[in-house]
Structure formats: structure tokens, C-alpha cells
């Protein structure tokens, strides 16, 4: 058993964690927010290393060997080195990122509702019906 509990601040209703590495805000120096996602200073640093290690190409002028469209978050260097254990370890991280984004979405929808924005407009904004938006976010049966 370790000594005193570290997390004394129980006020935070939402745990913010880096969408990329899943580290909570308390474990990193800076957390930068995007629409429903977060990235920590450590992941930004890693991104900068990756960018610095790859020569820049302009998308319009180079063909074939140009940087591929980043449709899937699967940098080849990671894919090649990853072991089965690492692969499996990634699964709960993706699930955690998904849950975090869903949580953020819920917070934003509740904010929209608190402004009196209708379920119809919220649904339309997300390309779903009023009914679907209500069922997903209202928390009511
Ligand atoms: Zn991170």
C-alpha cells in the first residue's frame, strides 16, 4: 500500500486525456484541445520529430512518392515495428479515445440544449434525425 492519495481534486467532472496517447492532463505539461479531441505536449513533440525526419513535399508538384493521404492513423514506421502485444495494447487506447470523443460530443450537445437549440437543429447539424439525436444524447428513455 502506498501512502497518501495523490488525486485530491475530486471536483473535475470530466477526465481529459490525450486522444493520441491516452495520458491524462495531470501526467503531461500541456494539453491542447481540438473539436472533441486532445493532444498533449509529448505527442506534439513526437509529431514534430516525425515531421522533421521526413523531407517536405508539396502535394501538387510531386507524384507517386509524395506523402500519402492520411486517411488512417497508421504511420508505416509504427506498423512495421509493432508487435502483437503492442497491437493488442492499442485496442483499449482506441476504445478510450472513442469514449472520450463521445463524452465530449455529449458535453457539446448538452451545451447546445442549454442554449435552447432544438433537437431538430442538433440532429441536422450531425446529419441525423431529431429522433436519433434525442435518443443518443438526451439520456432519456
Ligand atoms: Zn499524448
Coordinates of N, CA, C and O and ligand atoms in Angstrom, one line a residue:
X1 N 0.8 -1.2 0.0 CA 0.0 0.0 0.0 C 0.9 1.2 0.0 O 1.8 1.4 0.8
X2 N 0.5 2.2 -0.9 CA 1.3 3.4 -0.9 C 0.6 4.4 0.1 O -0.5 4.2 0.6
X3 N 1.3 5.5 0.3 CA 0.8 6.4 1.3 C -0.4 7.2 1.0 O -1.5 6.6 0.7
X4 N -0.3 8.5 1.0 CA -1.4 9.4 0.8 C -1.9 9.4 -0.6 O -1.1 9.3 -1.6
X5 N -3.2 9.4 -0.8 CA -3.7 9.5 -2.2 C -3.3 10.8 -2.8 O -3.3 11.9 -2.2
X6 N -2.9 10.8 -4.1 CA -2.4 12.0 -4.8 C -3.5 12.8 -5.3 O -3.5 14.1 -5.2
X7 N -4.5 12.2 -5.9 CA -5.6 13.0 -6.5 C -6.6 13.5 -5.5 O -7.5 12.8 -5.1
X8 N -6.3 14.7 -5.0 CA -7.2 15.2 -4.0 C -8.3 16.1 -4.6 O -9.3 16.4 -4.0
X9 N -8.1 16.4 -5.9 CA -9.1 17.3 -6.6 C -10.2 16.4 -7.2 O -10.0 15.7 -8.2
X10 N -11.3 16.3 -6.5 CA -12.4 15.4 -7.0 C -13.4 16.3 -7.7 O -14.5 15.8 -8.1
X11 N -13.1 17.6 -7.9 CA -14.1 18.5 -8.5 C -14.3 18.2 -10.0 O -15.4 18.5 -10.5
X12 N -13.2 17.8 -10.7 CA -13.3 17.7 -12.1 C -14.3 16.6 -12.5 O -14.1 15.5 -12.2
X13 N -15.3 17.0 -13.2 CA -16.4 16.0 -13.6 C -15.9 15.2 -14.8 O -16.4 14.1 -15.0
X14 N -15.1 15.8 -15.6 CA -14.6 15.1 -16.8 C -13.1 15.0 -16.8 O -12.4 15.9 -16.6
X15 N -12.7 13.7 -17.1 CA -11.3 13.5 -17.2 C -10.8 13.7 -18.6 O -11.3 13.0 -19.5
X16 N -10.0 14.7 -18.8 CA -9.4 14.9 -20.1 C -8.1 14.1 -20.3 O -7.3 14.2 -19.4
X17 N -8.1 13.4 -21.4 CA -6.8 12.7 -21.7 C -6.5 12.9 -23.1 O -7.3 13.2 -24.0
X18 N -5.2 12.8 -23.4 CA -4.7 12.9 -24.8 C -5.3 11.9 -25.7 O -5.3 10.7 -25.3
X19 N -5.9 12.3 -26.8 CA -6.6 11.3 -27.7 C -5.5 10.4 -28.3 O -5.9 9.3 -28.7
X20 N -4.3 10.8 -28.4 CA -3.3 10.1 -29.1 C -2.6 9.1 -28.2 O -2.4 7.9 -28.6
X21 N -2.3 9.4 -26.9 CA -1.5 8.5 -26.1 C -2.3 8.2 -24.8 O -1.9 7.3 -24.0
X22 N -3.5 8.8 -24.6 CA -4.4 8.5 -23.5 C -3.9 8.9 -22.2 O -4.4 8.5 -21.1
X23 N -2.8 9.7 -22.1 CA -2.4 10.2 -20.8 C -3.3 11.3 -20.3 O -3.7 12.2 -21.1
X24 N -3.6 11.3 -19.1 CA -4.5 12.3 -18.5 C -3.7 13.7 -18.4 O -2.5 13.7 -18.3
X25 N -4.5 14.7 -18.3 CA -3.9 16.1 -18.2 C -2.8 16.2 -17.1 O -1.8 16.8 -17.2
X26 N -3.1 15.5 -16.0 CA -2.2 15.5 -14.8 C -0.8 15.0 -15.1 O 0.1 15.3 -14.4
X27 N -0.7 14.1 -16.1 CA 0.6 13.5 -16.4 C 1.4 14.2 -17.5 O 2.5 13.7 -17.8
X28 N 0.9 15.2 -18.0 CA 1.6 15.9 -19.1 C 1.7 17.4 -18.8 O 1.0 17.9 -17.9
X29 N 2.6 18.1 -19.5 CA 2.7 19.5 -19.2 C 1.7 20.4 -19.8 O 1.2 21.3 -19.2
X30 N 1.3 20.1 -21.0 CA 0.3 20.9 -21.8 C -0.7 20.0 -22.5 O -0.3 18.9 -23.0
X31 N -1.9 20.4 -22.5 CA -2.9 19.7 -23.3 C -3.6 20.7 -24.2 O -4.0 21.7 -23.8
X32 N -3.6 20.3 -25.5 CA -4.2 21.2 -26.5 C -5.5 20.6 -27.0 O -5.5 19.4 -27.3
X33 N -6.5 21.4 -27.0 CA -7.9 20.9 -27.4 C -8.2 21.1 -28.8 O -7.9 22.2 -29.4
X34 N -8.8 20.1 -29.4 CA -9.4 20.3 -30.8 C -10.9 20.0 -30.6 O -11.4 19.9 -29.5
X35 N -11.6 19.9 -31.7 CA -13.1 19.6 -31.6 C -13.3 18.2 -31.1 O -13.4 17.2 -31.9
X36 N -13.4 18.0 -29.8 CA -13.7 16.7 -29.2 C -12.5 15.9 -29.0 O -12.6 14.8 -28.5
X37 N -11.3 16.4 -29.3 CA -10.1 15.6 -29.1 C -9.1 16.5 -28.4 O -9.2 17.7 -28.3
X38 N -8.0 15.8 -27.9 CA -7.0 16.5 -27.2 C -5.6 15.9 -27.6 O -5.6 14.7 -28.0
X39 N -4.6 16.8 -27.6 CA -3.3 16.2 -27.8 C -2.3 16.9 -26.8 O -2.4 18.1 -26.5
X40 N -1.4 16.0 -26.3 CA -0.5 16.5 -25.2 C 0.8 17.0 -25.8 O 1.1 16.7 -27.0
X41 N 1.5 17.7 -25.0 CA 2.8 18.3 -25.5 C 3.8 17.2 -25.9 O 4.5 17.4 -26.9
X42 N 3.7 16.0 -25.3 CA 4.6 14.9 -25.6 C 4.3 14.4 -27.0 O 5.2 14.1 -27.8
X43 N 3.0 14.3 -27.4 CA 2.6 13.8 -28.7 C 2.9 14.8 -29.7 O 3.3 14.5 -30.9
X44 N 2.7 16.1 -29.4 CA 3.1 17.2 -30.3 C 4.6 17.1 -30.6 O 5.0 17.2 -31.8
X45 N 5.4 16.8 -29.6 CA 6.8 16.7 -29.7 C 7.2 15.5 -30.7 O 8.0 15.6 -31.5
X46 N 6.4 14.4 -30.5 CA 6.6 13.2 -31.3 C 6.3 13.6 -32.8 O 7.0 13.2 -33.7
X47 N 5.2 14.3 -32.9 CA 4.8 14.7 -34.3 C 5.8 15.6 -34.9 O 6.1 15.4 -36.1
X48 N 6.4 16.5 -34.1 CA 7.4 17.3 -34.7 C 8.7 16.5 -35.1 O 9.3 16.8 -36.1
X49 N 9.0 15.5 -34.3 CA 10.1 14.6 -34.7 C 9.8 13.9 -36.0 O 10.7 13.8 -36.9
X50 N 8.6 13.4 -36.2 CA 8.2 12.7 -37.4 C 8.3 13.7 -38.6 O 8.8 13.3 -39.6
X51 N 7.7 14.9 -38.4 CA 7.8 15.9 -39.5 C 9.2 16.2 -39.8 O 9.5 16.3 -41.0
X52 N 10.0 16.4 -38.8 CA 11.4 16.8 -39.1 C 12.2 15.7 -39.8 O 13.1 15.9 -40.5
X53 N 11.8 14.4 -39.5 CA 12.5 13.3 -40.1 C 12.2 13.0 -41.5 O 12.8 12.2 -42.2
X54 N 11.0 13.6 -42.0 CA 10.6 13.3 -43.3 C 10.7 14.6 -44.2 O 10.2 15.6 -43.7
X55 N 11.4 14.5 -45.3 CA 11.5 15.6 -46.2 C 10.2 16.1 -46.6 O 9.3 15.4 -46.9
X56 N 10.0 17.5 -46.6 CA 8.8 18.0 -47.0 C 8.5 17.9 -48.5 O 9.4 18.0 -49.3
X57 N 7.3 17.6 -48.9 CA 7.0 17.5 -50.3 C 5.7 18.4 -50.5 O 4.8 18.4 -49.6
X58 N 5.6 19.0 -51.6 CA 4.4 19.7 -51.9 C 3.5 18.8 -52.6 O 3.9 18.2 -53.6
X59 N 2.3 18.7 -52.2 CA 1.3 17.7 -52.7 C 1.1 17.9 -54.2 O 0.9 16.9 -54.9
X60 N 1.1 19.1 -54.7 CA 0.7 19.3 -56.0 C 1.8 19.0 -57.0 O 1.5 18.5 -58.1
X61 N 3.0 19.1 -56.6 CA 4.1 19.0 -57.6 C 4.8 17.6 -57.6 O 5.4 17.3 -58.6
X62 N 4.6 16.8 -56.6 CA 5.3 15.5 -56.6 C 4.2 14.4 -56.8 O 3.1 14.5 -56.2
X63 N 4.6 13.4 -57.5 CA 3.6 12.3 -57.8 C 4.2 11.0 -57.2 O 5.4 10.9 -57.0
X64 N 3.3 10.1 -57.0 CA 3.8 8.7 -56.5 C 4.4 8.7 -55.2 O 3.8 8.2 -54.2
X65 N 5.6 9.2 -55.1 CA 6.3 9.1 -53.8 C 5.9 10.2 -52.8 O 6.4 10.3 -51.7
X66 N 5.0 11.0 -53.2 CA 4.5 12.1 -52.3 C 3.9 11.5 -51.1 O 3.5 10.3 -51.1
X67 N 3.8 12.3 -50.0 CA 3.1 11.8 -48.8 C 1.7 11.4 -49.1 O 1.0 12.1 -49.8
X68 N 1.3 10.2 -48.6 CA 0.0 9.6 -48.9 C -1.0 10.3 -48.1 O -0.7 10.8 -47.0
X69 N -2.2 10.4 -48.5 CA -3.3 11.0 -47.8 C -3.5 10.3 -46.4 O -3.5 9.1 -46.4
X70 N -3.6 11.0 -45.4 CA -3.6 10.5 -44.0 C -5.1 10.1 -43.6 O -5.6 10.7 -42.7
X71 N -5.6 9.1 -44.4 CA -7.0 8.7 -44.1 C -7.0 7.9 -42.8 O -8.0 7.9 -42.0
X72 N -6.0 7.0 -42.6 CA -6.0 6.2 -41.5 C -4.8 6.6 -40.6 O -3.7 6.8 -41.2
X73 N -4.9 6.6 -39.3 CA -3.8 7.0 -38.4 C -2.8 5.8 -38.3 O -2.8 5.2 -37.2
X74 N -2.2 5.5 -39.3 CA -1.3 4.3 -39.3 C 0.1 4.6 -40.0 O 0.4 4.2 -41.1
X75 N 0.9 5.4 -39.3 CA 2.2 5.7 -39.8 C 3.0 4.4 -40.1 O 3.0 3.5 -39.2
X76 N 3.5 4.2 -41.3 CA 4.2 3.0 -41.6 C 5.3 2.6 -40.6 O 5.5 1.4 -40.3
X77 N 6.0 3.5 -40.1 CA 7.1 3.2 -39.1 C 6.5 2.5 -37.9 O 7.2 1.6 -37.4
X78 N 5.3 2.9 -37.5 CA 4.7 2.2 -36.4 C 4.3 0.8 -36.8 O 4.4 -0.2 -36.1
X79 N 3.7 0.7 -37.9 CA 3.1 -0.5 -38.4 C 4.2 -1.6 -38.5 O 3.9 -2.7 -38.2
X80 N 5.3 -1.2 -39.0 CA 6.4 -2.2 -39.2 C 7.0 -2.7 -37.9 O 7.3 -3.9 -37.7
X81 N 7.0 -1.8 -36.9 CA 7.7 -2.2 -35.7 C 6.8 -2.8 -34.6 O 7.2 -3.4 -33.7
X82 N 5.5 -2.7 -34.9 CA 4.6 -3.1 -33.8 C 4.5 -4.6 -33.6 O 4.4 -5.3 -34.6
X83 N 4.6 -5.0 -32.3 CA 4.4 -6.5 -32.0 C 3.0 -6.8 -31.8 O 2.1 -5.9 -31.7
X84 N 2.7 -8.1 -31.7 CA 1.3 -8.5 -31.4 C 0.8 -7.9 -30.1 O -0.3 -7.4 -30.0
X85 N 1.7 -7.9 -29.1 CA 1.3 -7.3 -27.8 C 1.0 -5.8 -27.9 O 0.1 -5.3 -27.3
X86 N 1.9 -5.2 -28.6 CA 1.6 -3.7 -28.8 C 0.4 -3.4 -29.6 O -0.4 -2.5 -29.3
X87 N 0.1 -4.3 -30.5 CA -1.1 -4.2 -31.3 C -2.3 -4.3 -30.4 O -3.2 -3.5 -30.5
X88 N -2.3 -5.4 -29.6 CA -3.4 -5.6 -28.7 C -3.5 -4.5 -27.7 O -4.6 -4.1 -27.3
X89 N -2.4 -3.9 -27.2 CA -2.4 -2.9 -26.3 C -3.0 -1.6 -26.8 O -3.4 -0.7 -26.1
X90 N -3.0 -1.5 -28.2 CA -3.5 -0.3 -28.8 C -5.0 -0.3 -28.8 O -5.7 0.7 -28.8
X91 N -5.6 -1.5 -28.8 CA -7.1 -1.6 -28.9 C -7.8 -0.8 -27.8 O -8.7 0.0 -28.1
X92 N -7.4 -1.1 -26.5 CA -8.1 -0.3 -25.4 C -7.9 1.2 -25.5 O -8.7 2.0 -25.1
X93 N -6.7 1.6 -26.1 CA -6.5 3.0 -26.3 C -7.4 3.6 -27.3 O -7.9 4.8 -27.1
X94 N -7.6 2.9 -28.3 CA -8.6 3.4 -29.4 C -10.0 3.5 -28.7 O -10.7 4.5 -28.9
X95 N -10.3 2.4 -28.0 CA -11.6 2.4 -27.3 C -11.8 3.6 -26.4 O -12.8 4.3 -26.3
X96 N -10.7 3.9 -25.6 CA -10.7 5.0 -24.7 C -10.8 6.4 -25.4 O -11.6 7.3 -25.0
X97 N -10.1 6.5 -26.6 CA -10.2 7.7 -27.4 C -11.7 7.9 -27.9 O -12.2 9.0 -27.9
X98 N -12.3 6.8 -28.3 CA -13.6 6.8 -28.8 C -14.6 7.2 -27.7 O -15.5 8.1 -27.9
X99 N -14.4 6.7 -26.5 CA -15.3 7.0 -25.4 C -15.1 8.5 -25.0 O -16.1 9.2 -24.7
X100 N -13.8 9.0 -25.1 CA -13.6 10.4 -24.8 C -14.2 11.3 -25.8 O -14.8 12.3 -25.4
X101 N -14.1 11.0 -27.0 CA -14.8 11.8 -28.1 C -16.3 11.8 -27.9 O -16.9 12.9 -28.0
X102 N -16.8 10.6 -27.6 CA -18.3 10.5 -27.4 C -18.7 11.4 -26.2 O -19.7 12.1 -26.2
X103 N -17.9 11.4 -25.1 CA -18.1 12.2 -23.9 C -18.1 13.7 -24.3 O -19.0 14.4 -23.9
X104 N -17.1 14.1 -25.1 CA -17.0 15.5 -25.5 C -18.2 15.9 -26.3 O -18.8 17.0 -26.1
X105 N -18.6 15.0 -27.2 CA -19.8 15.3 -28.0 C -21.0 15.5 -27.2 O -21.8 16.4 -27.4
X106 N -21.2 14.6 -26.2 CA -22.3 14.8 -25.3 C -22.3 16.1 -24.5 O -23.3 16.7 -24.4
X107 N -21.1 16.5 -24.1 CA -21.0 17.8 -23.4 C -21.4 19.0 -24.3 O -22.1 19.9 -23.9
X108 N -20.9 18.9 -25.6 CA -21.3 20.0 -26.5 C -22.8 20.0 -26.9 O -23.4 21.0 -27.0
X109 N -23.3 18.8 -27.0 CA -24.8 18.7 -27.3 C -25.6 19.3 -26.1 O -26.5 20.0 -26.3
X110 N -25.1 18.9 -24.8 CA -25.8 19.5 -23.7 C -25.7 21.0 -23.6 O -26.7 21.7 -23.3
X111 N -24.6 21.5 -24.0 CA -24.4 22.9 -24.1 C -25.4 23.5 -25.1 O -26.0 24.6 -24.9
X112 N -25.5 22.9 -26.3 CA -26.4 23.4 -27.3 C -27.8 23.4 -26.7 O -28.6 24.3 -26.9
X113 N -28.2 22.3 -26.0 CA -29.5 22.2 -25.5 C -29.8 23.3 -24.4 O -30.8 23.9 -24.3
X114 N -28.7 23.6 -23.6 CA -28.9 24.6 -22.6 C -29.1 26.0 -23.2 O -29.5 26.9 -22.5
X115 N -28.7 26.1 -24.4 CA -28.9 27.4 -25.1 C -30.3 27.4 -25.8 O -30.6 28.4 -26.4
X116 N -31.0 26.3 -25.6 CA -32.3 26.3 -26.2 C -32.4 25.8 -27.6 O -33.4 26.0 -28.3
X117 N -31.3 25.3 -28.1 CA -31.2 24.9 -29.5 C -32.0 23.6 -29.6 O -31.9 22.7 -28.7
X118 N -32.9 23.5 -30.6 CA -33.8 22.3 -30.7 C -33.0 21.0 -31.1 O -32.0 21.1 -31.7
X119 N -33.7 19.9 -30.8 CA -33.1 18.6 -31.2 C -33.1 18.5 -32.7 O -32.3 17.8 -33.3
X120 N -34.1 19.2 -33.3 CA -34.1 19.2 -34.8 C -32.8 19.8 -35.4 O -32.2 19.2 -36.3
X121 N -32.5 20.9 -34.8 CA -31.3 21.6 -35.4 C -30.0 20.8 -35.0 O -29.0 20.7 -35.8
X122 N -29.9 20.2 -33.8 CA -28.8 19.5 -33.4 C -28.7 18.2 -34.3 O -27.6 17.9 -34.8
X123 N -29.8 17.6 -34.5 CA -29.8 16.4 -35.4 C -29.3 16.8 -36.8 O -28.5 16.1 -37.4
X124 N -29.9 17.9 -37.3 CA -29.5 18.4 -38.7 C -28.0 18.7 -38.8 O -27.4 18.4 -39.8
X125 N -27.4 19.2 -37.7 CA -26.0 19.6 -37.7 C -25.2 18.3 -37.8 O -24.1 18.4 -38.4
X126 N -25.7 17.2 -37.4 CA -24.9 16.0 -37.4 C -25.5 15.0 -38.4 O -25.2 13.8 -38.4
X127 N -26.3 15.5 -39.3 CA -26.8 14.7 -40.4 C -27.6 13.5 -39.8 O -27.4 12.4 -40.3
X128 N -28.4 13.7 -38.8 CA -29.2 12.7 -38.3 C -30.6 13.3 -38.0 O -30.8 14.5 -37.9
X129 N -31.6 12.4 -37.8 CA -32.9 12.9 -37.5 C -33.0 13.4 -36.0 O -32.2 13.1 -35.2
X130 N -34.0 14.3 -35.8 CA -34.3 14.8 -34.5 C -34.4 13.6 -33.5 O -33.8 13.7 -32.4
X131 N -35.1 12.6 -33.9 CA -35.3 11.4 -33.0 C -34.0 10.7 -32.7 O -33.8 10.4 -31.5
X132 N -33.1 10.6 -33.7 CA -31.9 9.9 -33.5 C -31.0 10.7 -32.5 O -30.3 10.1 -31.6
X133 N -31.0 12.0 -32.7 CA -30.2 12.9 -31.9 C -30.7 12.8 -30.4 O -29.9 12.7 -29.5
X134 N -32.0 12.8 -30.3 CA -32.6 12.8 -29.0 C -32.3 11.5 -28.3 O -31.9 11.4 -27.1
X135 N -32.4 10.4 -29.0 CA -32.2 9.1 -28.4 C -30.7 8.9 -28.0 O -30.4 8.3 -27.0
X136 N -29.8 9.5 -28.8 CA -28.4 9.3 -28.5 C -27.9 10.2 -27.4 O -27.1 9.8 -26.6
X137 N -28.5 11.4 -27.3 CA -27.9 12.3 -26.4 C -28.8 12.8 -25.2 O -28.3 13.4 -24.3
X138 N -30.0 12.6 -25.3 CA -30.9 13.2 -24.3 C -30.7 12.5 -22.9 O -31.0 13.1 -21.9
X139 N -30.3 11.2 -22.9 CA -30.2 10.5 -21.7 C -31.6 10.1 -21.1 O -31.7 9.5 -20.0
X140 N -32.6 10.3 -21.9 CA -34.0 9.9 -21.5 C -34.4 8.7 -22.3 O -33.9 8.4 -23.4
X141 N -35.3 8.0 -21.7 CA -35.9 6.8 -22.4 C -37.1 7.1 -23.2 O -37.9 7.9 -22.8
Ligands
LIG1 ZN1 -0.3 12.4 -25.9

